[in-house]
Amino acid sequence: MFKPQISSLQECSYMWSILGKKWRYVHALILAMLLQAIGICLPVISASPNLLLISAVIFGGTFMGITNLATTLCRQIDPNNSSRTIGIMTVVYAIGQMIGPSIAGIIADITNNYNSSLFGAAMVVFIGGCLLINCIPFEKKQTEFANEQLTTGKRKINL
């Protein structure tokens, strides 16, 4: 019964990985985060079943891709110590996963609905995507450096 859903998640993650390789990972991550922000905001606009379904598809189609792209980006940032970088990212993400719902619950209690919470979450994701624009020059330098190492044969492989 759950096989189609799991298969869809894997395909979305794979799709984002392909986009990351084609467009560079930072660009794909920015796009995924901006799409996710839109998906989070859609229920604020309307509670129509069609719009809620579109919201769920957008959100579901981006959240695994964001994780995949961010992990790949962490590997690029510090290839010799990627486990540490991914660990730091995971801790920061976990803190957000604990604090976010608490704040959303408080806001929902005050406003008697989730619209402000959803809008706030969308803004956090949107701002995060915008902040990633600063990483574009870094990724270009890393890509150029990696290409240079491959062409000169000086690439060090760590196992």
Short mmCIF file of N, CA and C in Angstrom, two decimals:
data_model
loop_
_atom_site.label_atom_id
_atom_site.label_comp_id
_atom_site.label_asym_id
_atom_site.label_seq_id
_atom_site.Cartn_x
_atom_site.Cartn_y
_atom_site.Cartn_z
N MET A 1 0.82 -1.19 0.00
CA MET A 1 0.00 0.00 0.00
C MET A 1 0.87 1.26 0.00
N PHE A 2 2.00 1.26 0.68
CA PHE A 2 2.84 2.45 0.78
C PHE A 2 3.90 2.52 -0.31
N LYS A 3 3.98 1.48 -1.13
CA LYS A 3 5.02 1.44 -2.15
C LYS A 3 4.96 2.62 -3.12
N PRO A 4 3.80 3.01 -3.65
CA PRO A 4 3.79 4.15 -4.58
C PRO A 4 4.29 5.44 -3.94
N GLN A 5 3.95 5.68 -2.67
CA GLN A 5 4.39 6.89 -2.01
C GLN A 5 5.90 6.88 -1.81
N ILE A 6 6.44 5.78 -1.37
CA ILE A 6 7.88 5.68 -1.15
C ILE A 6 8.60 5.83 -2.49
N SER A 7 8.08 5.19 -3.52
CA SER A 7 8.69 5.30 -4.84
C SER A 7 8.68 6.75 -5.32
N SER A 8 7.59 7.46 -5.08
CA SER A 8 7.50 8.86 -5.50
C SER A 8 8.53 9.71 -4.78
N LEU A 9 8.74 9.47 -3.49
CA LEU A 9 9.73 10.22 -2.74
C LEU A 9 11.13 9.99 -3.30
N GLN A 10 11.44 8.75 -3.61
CA GLN A 10 12.75 8.44 -4.17
C GLN A 10 12.93 9.11 -5.52
N GLU A 11 11.89 9.12 -6.34
CA GLU A 11 12.00 9.74 -7.65
C GLU A 11 12.19 11.24 -7.54
N CYS A 12 11.49 11.88 -6.58
CA CYS A 12 11.66 13.33 -6.40
C CYS A 12 13.08 13.64 -5.95
N SER A 13 13.60 12.86 -5.04
CA SER A 13 14.97 13.07 -4.58
C SER A 13 15.95 12.89 -5.72
N TYR A 14 15.72 11.87 -6.54
CA TYR A 14 16.57 11.61 -7.70
C TYR A 14 16.48 12.76 -8.70
N MET A 15 15.26 13.29 -8.91
CA MET A 15 15.07 14.40 -9.83
C MET A 15 15.86 15.63 -9.37
N TRP A 16 15.82 15.91 -8.06
CA TRP A 16 16.55 17.07 -7.54
C TRP A 16 18.05 16.85 -7.66
N SER A 17 18.49 15.61 -7.51
CA SER A 17 19.91 15.30 -7.67
C SER A 17 20.36 15.56 -9.11
N ILE A 18 19.55 15.16 -10.06
CA ILE A 18 19.86 15.41 -11.47
C ILE A 18 19.91 16.92 -11.74
N LEU A 19 18.92 17.65 -11.21
CA LEU A 19 18.92 19.11 -11.39
C LEU A 19 20.15 19.74 -10.75
N GLY A 20 20.55 19.21 -9.59
CA GLY A 20 21.74 19.73 -8.92
C GLY A 20 22.99 19.54 -9.76
N LYS A 21 23.12 18.39 -10.39
CA LYS A 21 24.28 18.14 -11.24
C LYS A 21 24.25 19.02 -12.48
N LYS A 22 23.06 19.24 -13.01
CA LYS A 22 22.93 20.01 -14.26
C LYS A 22 23.06 21.52 -14.00
N TRP A 23 22.40 22.02 -12.96
CA TRP A 23 22.36 23.46 -12.70
C TRP A 23 23.32 23.91 -11.62
N ARG A 24 24.02 23.02 -11.00
CA ARG A 24 24.82 23.21 -9.80
C ARG A 24 23.89 23.11 -8.58
N TYR A 25 24.44 22.59 -7.52
CA TYR A 25 23.64 22.25 -6.35
C TYR A 25 23.04 23.45 -5.65
N VAL A 26 23.75 24.56 -5.57
CA VAL A 26 23.20 25.74 -4.89
C VAL A 26 21.98 26.26 -5.64
N HIS A 27 22.06 26.33 -6.97
CA HIS A 27 20.92 26.81 -7.75
C HIS A 27 19.70 25.89 -7.55
N ALA A 28 19.91 24.61 -7.60
CA ALA A 28 18.81 23.66 -7.42
C ALA A 28 18.24 23.76 -6.00
N LEU A 29 19.11 23.94 -5.01
CA LEU A 29 18.65 24.07 -3.63
C LEU A 29 17.83 25.35 -3.44
N ILE A 30 18.26 26.44 -4.05
CA ILE A 30 17.50 27.69 -3.97
C ILE A 30 16.12 27.48 -4.59
N LEU A 31 16.06 26.87 -5.77
CA LEU A 31 14.78 26.62 -6.43
C LEU A 31 13.88 25.74 -5.56
N ALA A 32 14.44 24.67 -5.01
CA ALA A 32 13.65 23.77 -4.18
C ALA A 32 13.09 24.50 -2.95
N MET A 33 13.91 25.33 -2.33
CA MET A 33 13.45 26.04 -1.14
C MET A 33 12.38 27.08 -1.49
N LEU A 34 12.54 27.76 -2.61
CA LEU A 34 11.52 28.74 -3.01
C LEU A 34 10.21 28.04 -3.36
N LEU A 35 10.28 26.91 -4.05
CA LEU A 35 9.07 26.13 -4.33
C LEU A 35 8.43 25.64 -3.05
N GLN A 36 9.25 25.18 -2.10
CA GLN A 36 8.69 24.71 -0.84
C GLN A 36 8.00 25.84 -0.09
N ALA A 37 8.56 27.03 -0.12
CA ALA A 37 7.92 28.18 0.53
C ALA A 37 6.56 28.45 -0.09
N ILE A 38 6.46 28.33 -1.40
CA ILE A 38 5.17 28.50 -2.08
C ILE A 38 4.20 27.42 -1.63
N GLY A 39 4.68 26.18 -1.59
CA GLY A 39 3.83 25.07 -1.15
C GLY A 39 3.33 25.24 0.27
N ILE A 40 4.16 25.79 1.14
CA ILE A 40 3.75 26.02 2.52
C ILE A 40 2.69 27.12 2.58
N CYS A 41 2.79 28.14 1.74
CA CYS A 41 1.86 29.28 1.75
C CYS A 41 0.50 28.98 1.12
N LEU A 42 0.41 28.03 0.24
CA LEU A 42 -0.83 27.80 -0.49
C LEU A 42 -2.04 27.57 0.43
N PRO A 43 -1.95 26.81 1.53
CA PRO A 43 -3.12 26.66 2.39
C PRO A 43 -3.58 27.96 3.05
N VAL A 44 -2.69 28.95 3.13
CA VAL A 44 -3.07 30.25 3.68
C VAL A 44 -3.99 30.98 2.69
N ILE A 45 -3.74 30.79 1.41
CA ILE A 45 -4.52 31.45 0.36
C ILE A 45 -5.94 30.90 0.31
N SER A 46 -6.06 29.58 0.34
CA SER A 46 -7.37 28.95 0.24
C SER A 46 -7.31 27.53 0.82
N ALA A 47 -8.44 27.10 1.35
CA ALA A 47 -8.53 25.73 1.88
C ALA A 47 -9.25 24.81 0.90
N SER A 48 -9.28 25.19 -0.38
CA SER A 48 -9.94 24.33 -1.36
C SER A 48 -9.15 23.02 -1.49
N PRO A 49 -9.85 21.93 -1.67
CA PRO A 49 -9.16 20.63 -1.76
C PRO A 49 -8.10 20.59 -2.87
N ASN A 50 -8.39 21.21 -4.01
CA ASN A 50 -7.42 21.20 -5.12
C ASN A 50 -6.13 21.94 -4.74
N LEU A 51 -6.28 23.10 -4.10
CA LEU A 51 -5.10 23.87 -3.72
C LEU A 51 -4.32 23.15 -2.61
N LEU A 52 -5.04 22.49 -1.70
CA LEU A 52 -4.36 21.72 -0.65
C LEU A 52 -3.59 20.54 -1.26
N LEU A 53 -4.15 19.93 -2.28
CA LEU A 53 -3.45 18.82 -2.96
C LEU A 53 -2.20 19.34 -3.67
N ILE A 54 -2.31 20.48 -4.34
CA ILE A 54 -1.15 21.08 -5.00
C ILE A 54 -0.08 21.42 -3.97
N SER A 55 -0.51 21.96 -2.83
CA SER A 55 0.42 22.29 -1.75
C SER A 55 1.16 21.04 -1.26
N ALA A 56 0.41 19.96 -1.08
CA ALA A 56 1.02 18.71 -0.60
C ALA A 56 2.01 18.15 -1.62
N VAL A 57 1.68 18.25 -2.90
CA VAL A 57 2.58 17.75 -3.95
C VAL A 57 3.86 18.58 -3.99
N ILE A 58 3.71 19.90 -3.91
CA ILE A 58 4.90 20.77 -3.94
C ILE A 58 5.76 20.51 -2.71
N PHE A 59 5.14 20.48 -1.54
CA PHE A 59 5.91 20.26 -0.32
C PHE A 59 6.56 18.88 -0.33
N GLY A 60 5.79 17.87 -0.67
CA GLY A 60 6.32 16.51 -0.71
C GLY A 60 7.39 16.32 -1.76
N GLY A 61 7.26 17.07 -2.85
CA GLY A 61 8.24 16.95 -3.93
C GLY A 61 9.53 17.69 -3.68
N THR A 62 9.56 18.52 -2.63
CA THR A 62 10.77 19.30 -2.36
C THR A 62 11.50 18.91 -1.08
N PHE A 63 10.80 18.37 -0.09
CA PHE A 63 11.49 18.23 1.20
C PHE A 63 12.62 17.20 1.16
N MET A 64 12.46 16.10 0.46
CA MET A 64 13.56 15.12 0.36
C MET A 64 14.67 15.65 -0.55
N GLY A 65 14.28 16.39 -1.58
CA GLY A 65 15.28 16.98 -2.46
C GLY A 65 16.14 18.00 -1.74
N ILE A 66 15.53 18.79 -0.86
CA ILE A 66 16.28 19.77 -0.08
C ILE A 66 17.30 19.07 0.81
N THR A 67 16.89 17.99 1.44
CA THR A 67 17.82 17.23 2.28
C THR A 67 18.97 16.67 1.44
N ASN A 68 18.64 16.09 0.30
CA ASN A 68 19.64 15.51 -0.59
C ASN A 68 20.62 16.58 -1.09
N LEU A 69 20.09 17.70 -1.56
CA LEU A 69 20.94 18.77 -2.09
C LEU A 69 21.81 19.39 -1.01
N ALA A 70 21.23 19.61 0.17
CA ALA A 70 22.00 20.21 1.27
C ALA A 70 23.13 19.29 1.72
N THR A 71 22.86 17.99 1.77
CA THR A 71 23.90 17.05 2.16
C THR A 71 25.02 17.04 1.13
N THR A 72 24.67 17.05 -0.14
CA THR A 72 25.68 17.10 -1.19
C THR A 72 26.50 18.38 -1.11
N LEU A 73 25.83 19.48 -0.84
CA LEU A 73 26.52 20.76 -0.71
C LEU A 73 27.48 20.75 0.47
N CYS A 74 27.08 20.12 1.57
CA CYS A 74 27.98 20.00 2.73
C CYS A 74 29.23 19.19 2.37
N ARG A 75 29.05 18.16 1.56
CA ARG A 75 30.21 17.38 1.11
C ARG A 75 31.15 18.22 0.26
N GLN A 76 30.59 19.14 -0.52
CA GLN A 76 31.41 20.01 -1.36
C GLN A 76 32.14 21.06 -0.53
N ILE A 77 31.49 21.55 0.51
CA ILE A 77 32.08 22.60 1.34
C ILE A 77 33.37 22.12 1.99
N ASP A 78 33.35 20.93 2.53
CA ASP A 78 34.52 20.40 3.22
C ASP A 78 34.69 18.92 2.88
N PRO A 79 35.20 18.62 1.70
CA PRO A 79 35.29 17.22 1.27
C PRO A 79 36.16 16.34 2.17
N ASN A 80 37.14 16.93 2.83
CA ASN A 80 38.01 16.12 3.69
C ASN A 80 37.40 15.84 5.05
N ASN A 81 36.39 16.60 5.43
CA ASN A 81 35.76 16.41 6.74
C ASN A 81 34.24 16.57 6.60
N SER A 82 33.66 15.95 5.58
CA SER A 82 32.25 16.14 5.30
C SER A 82 31.34 15.60 6.40
N SER A 83 31.77 14.57 7.11
CA SER A 83 30.95 14.03 8.19
C SER A 83 30.68 15.08 9.26
N ARG A 84 31.69 15.86 9.58
CA ARG A 84 31.54 16.91 10.58
C ARG A 84 30.58 18.00 10.09
N THR A 85 30.74 18.41 8.84
CA THR A 85 29.89 19.45 8.26
C THR A 85 28.44 18.99 8.19
N ILE A 86 28.22 17.77 7.76
CA ILE A 86 26.86 17.22 7.70
C ILE A 86 26.29 17.09 9.11
N GLY A 87 27.12 16.72 10.07
CA GLY A 87 26.66 16.63 11.47
C GLY A 87 26.21 17.97 12.01
N ILE A 88 26.98 19.02 11.73
CA ILE A 88 26.60 20.37 12.17
C ILE A 88 25.28 20.77 11.53
N MET A 89 25.16 20.53 10.23
CA MET A 89 23.91 20.86 9.53
C MET A 89 22.73 20.10 10.14
N THR A 90 22.93 18.85 10.47
CA THR A 90 21.87 18.03 11.05
C THR A 90 21.44 18.57 12.41
N VAL A 91 22.40 18.99 13.24
CA VAL A 91 22.08 19.54 14.55
C VAL A 91 21.28 20.83 14.41
N VAL A 92 21.71 21.71 13.51
CA VAL A 92 20.99 22.98 13.29
C VAL A 92 19.57 22.68 12.80
N TYR A 93 19.43 21.75 11.88
CA TYR A 93 18.13 21.37 11.35
C TYR A 93 17.25 20.81 12.47
N ALA A 94 17.81 19.97 13.33
CA ALA A 94 17.06 19.37 14.44
C ALA A 94 16.58 20.44 15.42
N ILE A 95 17.42 21.41 15.69
CA ILE A 95 17.02 22.50 16.58
C ILE A 95 15.82 23.25 15.98
N GLY A 96 15.89 23.52 14.69
CA GLY A 96 14.76 24.16 14.01
C GLY A 96 13.50 23.31 14.05
N GLN A 97 13.67 21.99 13.93
CA GLN A 97 12.52 21.07 13.98
C GLN A 97 11.89 21.03 15.37
N MET A 98 12.65 21.35 16.39
CA MET A 98 12.10 21.39 17.75
C MET A 98 11.48 22.74 18.07
N ILE A 99 12.14 23.81 17.67
CA ILE A 99 11.68 25.15 18.00
C ILE A 99 10.49 25.57 17.13
N GLY A 100 10.55 25.28 15.84
CA GLY A 100 9.52 25.70 14.90
C GLY A 100 8.10 25.31 15.29
N PRO A 101 7.85 24.02 15.55
CA PRO A 101 6.49 23.63 15.93
C PRO A 101 6.03 24.25 17.26
N SER A 102 6.95 24.47 18.17
CA SER A 102 6.57 25.12 19.43
C SER A 102 6.09 26.54 19.19
N ILE A 103 6.83 27.27 18.39
CA ILE A 103 6.44 28.65 18.05
C ILE A 103 5.13 28.63 17.25
N ALA A 104 5.00 27.70 16.31
CA ALA A 104 3.78 27.59 15.51
C ALA A 104 2.57 27.31 16.39
N GLY A 105 2.74 26.45 17.38
CA GLY A 105 1.64 26.15 18.31
C GLY A 105 1.22 27.36 19.12
N ILE A 106 2.19 28.12 19.60
CA ILE A 106 1.88 29.34 20.36
C ILE A 106 1.13 30.34 19.48
N ILE A 107 1.63 30.54 18.26
CA ILE A 107 0.97 31.47 17.33
C ILE A 107 -0.44 30.99 16.99
N ALA A 108 -0.60 29.68 16.77
CA ALA A 108 -1.93 29.13 16.44
C ALA A 108 -2.89 29.30 17.61
N ASP A 109 -2.40 29.16 18.85
CA ASP A 109 -3.26 29.39 20.02
C ASP A 109 -3.72 30.84 20.08
N ILE A 110 -2.82 31.74 19.79
CA ILE A 110 -3.16 33.18 19.86
C ILE A 110 -4.13 33.57 18.75
N THR A 111 -3.89 33.09 17.53
CA THR A 111 -4.70 33.50 16.37
C THR A 111 -5.88 32.58 16.08
N ASN A 112 -5.95 31.44 16.73
CA ASN A 112 -7.01 30.43 16.51
C ASN A 112 -7.00 29.84 15.10
N ASN A 113 -5.87 29.90 14.42
CA ASN A 113 -5.70 29.20 13.15
C ASN A 113 -4.20 29.06 12.87
N TYR A 114 -3.91 28.32 11.81
CA TYR A 114 -2.51 28.06 11.47
C TYR A 114 -1.97 28.96 10.36
N ASN A 115 -2.77 29.90 9.89
CA ASN A 115 -2.33 30.73 8.76
C ASN A 115 -1.05 31.50 9.07
N SER A 116 -0.98 32.14 10.22
CA SER A 116 0.23 32.90 10.57
C SER A 116 1.43 31.98 10.73
N SER A 117 1.20 30.80 11.30
CA SER A 117 2.29 29.83 11.46
C SER A 117 2.81 29.35 10.11
N LEU A 118 1.88 29.05 9.21
CA LEU A 118 2.29 28.61 7.88
C LEU A 118 3.02 29.72 7.14
N PHE A 119 2.51 30.94 7.23
CA PHE A 119 3.16 32.06 6.57
C PHE A 119 4.55 32.28 7.16
N GLY A 120 4.67 32.19 8.49
CA GLY A 120 5.97 32.35 9.15
C GLY A 120 6.96 31.27 8.70
N ALA A 121 6.50 30.03 8.63
CA ALA A 121 7.36 28.94 8.18
C ALA A 121 7.80 29.16 6.74
N ALA A 122 6.86 29.60 5.90
CA ALA A 122 7.20 29.88 4.51
C ALA A 122 8.24 30.99 4.41
N MET A 123 8.12 32.00 5.25
CA MET A 123 9.09 33.10 5.23
C MET A 123 10.48 32.62 5.67
N VAL A 124 10.54 31.75 6.65
CA VAL A 124 11.83 31.21 7.09
C VAL A 124 12.49 30.44 5.95
N VAL A 125 11.72 29.59 5.27
CA VAL A 125 12.26 28.82 4.15
C VAL A 125 12.65 29.76 3.00
N PHE A 126 11.83 30.75 2.72
CA PHE A 126 12.12 31.72 1.66
C PHE A 126 13.41 32.49 1.96
N ILE A 127 13.53 32.98 3.19
CA ILE A 127 14.74 33.72 3.58
C ILE A 127 15.97 32.81 3.50
N GLY A 128 15.82 31.56 3.93
CA GLY A 128 16.93 30.61 3.82
C GLY A 128 17.35 30.41 2.38
N GLY A 129 16.38 30.30 1.47
CA GLY A 129 16.69 30.18 0.05
C GLY A 129 17.39 31.42 -0.48
N CYS A 130 16.94 32.59 -0.04
CA CYS A 130 17.58 33.84 -0.48
C CYS A 130 19.01 33.95 0.06
N LEU A 131 19.23 33.51 1.29
CA LEU A 131 20.57 33.56 1.86
C LEU A 131 21.53 32.64 1.12
N LEU A 132 21.02 31.59 0.51
CA LEU A 132 21.87 30.67 -0.25
C LEU A 132 22.48 31.32 -1.49
N ILE A 133 21.91 32.43 -1.92
CA ILE A 133 22.47 33.13 -3.08
C ILE A 133 23.93 33.49 -2.81
N ASN A 134 24.26 33.74 -1.54
CA ASN A 134 25.65 34.04 -1.17
C ASN A 134 26.59 32.86 -1.41
N CYS A 135 26.06 31.66 -1.53
CA CYS A 135 26.90 30.47 -1.72
C CYS A 135 27.22 30.21 -3.18
N ILE A 136 26.56 30.90 -4.11
CA ILE A 136 26.80 30.65 -5.54
C ILE A 136 28.26 30.86 -5.92
N PRO A 137 28.90 31.98 -5.52
CA PRO A 137 30.32 32.14 -5.88
C PRO A 137 31.21 31.05 -5.28
N PHE A 138 30.89 30.59 -4.07
CA PHE A 138 31.67 29.53 -3.44
C PHE A 138 31.59 28.26 -4.27
N GLU A 139 30.39 27.91 -4.71
CA GLU A 139 30.24 26.68 -5.48
C GLU A 139 30.98 26.78 -6.81
N LYS A 140 30.97 27.96 -7.43
CA LYS A 140 31.70 28.13 -8.69
C LYS A 140 33.19 27.91 -8.47
N LYS A 141 33.73 28.47 -7.37
CA LYS A 141 35.16 28.29 -7.08
C LYS A 141 35.47 26.82 -6.82
N GLN A 142 34.61 26.14 -6.06
CA GLN A 142 34.83 24.73 -5.76
C GLN A 142 34.79 23.90 -7.03
N THR A 143 33.84 24.19 -7.92
CA THR A 143 33.71 23.44 -9.16
C THR A 143 34.93 23.67 -10.05
N GLU A 144 35.37 24.92 -10.16
CA GLU A 144 36.55 25.21 -10.96
C GLU A 144 37.78 24.53 -10.38
N PHE A 145 37.93 24.52 -9.05
CA PHE A 145 39.07 23.87 -8.41
C PHE A 145 39.04 22.37 -8.66
N ALA A 146 37.87 21.76 -8.53
CA ALA A 146 37.75 20.31 -8.75
C ALA A 146 38.06 19.96 -10.20
N ASN A 147 37.58 20.77 -11.13
CA ASN A 147 37.86 20.52 -12.55
C ASN A 147 39.35 20.65 -12.84
N GLU A 148 39.99 21.63 -12.22
CA GLU A 148 41.43 21.82 -12.41
C GLU A 148 42.20 20.61 -11.88
N GLN A 149 41.79 20.10 -10.72
CA GLN A 149 42.46 18.93 -10.15
C GLN A 149 42.28 17.72 -11.04
N LEU A 150 41.10 17.56 -11.62
CA LEU A 150 40.86 16.42 -12.49
C LEU A 150 41.68 16.50 -13.77
N THR A 151 41.80 17.70 -14.34
CA THR A 151 42.54 17.83 -15.59
C THR A 151 44.05 17.73 -15.39
N THR A 152 44.54 18.14 -14.21
CA THR A 152 45.98 18.06 -13.97
C THR A 152 46.38 16.75 -13.31
N GLY A 153 45.39 15.96 -12.93
CA GLY A 153 45.68 14.67 -12.31
C GLY A 153 46.16 14.77 -10.88
N LYS A 154 45.88 15.86 -10.20
CA LYS A 154 46.35 16.06 -8.82
C LYS A 154 45.24 15.80 -7.80
N ARG A 155 44.20 15.17 -8.19
CA ARG A 155 43.08 14.95 -7.27
C ARG A 155 43.46 13.90 -6.23
N LYS A 156 43.24 14.24 -4.98
CA LYS A 156 43.51 13.34 -3.88
C LYS A 156 42.20 12.64 -3.51
N ILE A 157 42.21 11.36 -3.49
CA ILE A 157 41.00 10.60 -3.17
C ILE A 157 41.13 10.06 -1.76
N ASN A 158 40.18 10.44 -0.90
CA ASN A 158 40.16 9.94 0.48
C ASN A 158 39.15 8.85 0.60
N LEU A 159 39.55 7.72 1.10
CA LEU A 159 38.63 6.60 1.29
C LEU A 159 38.30 6.44 2.75
#
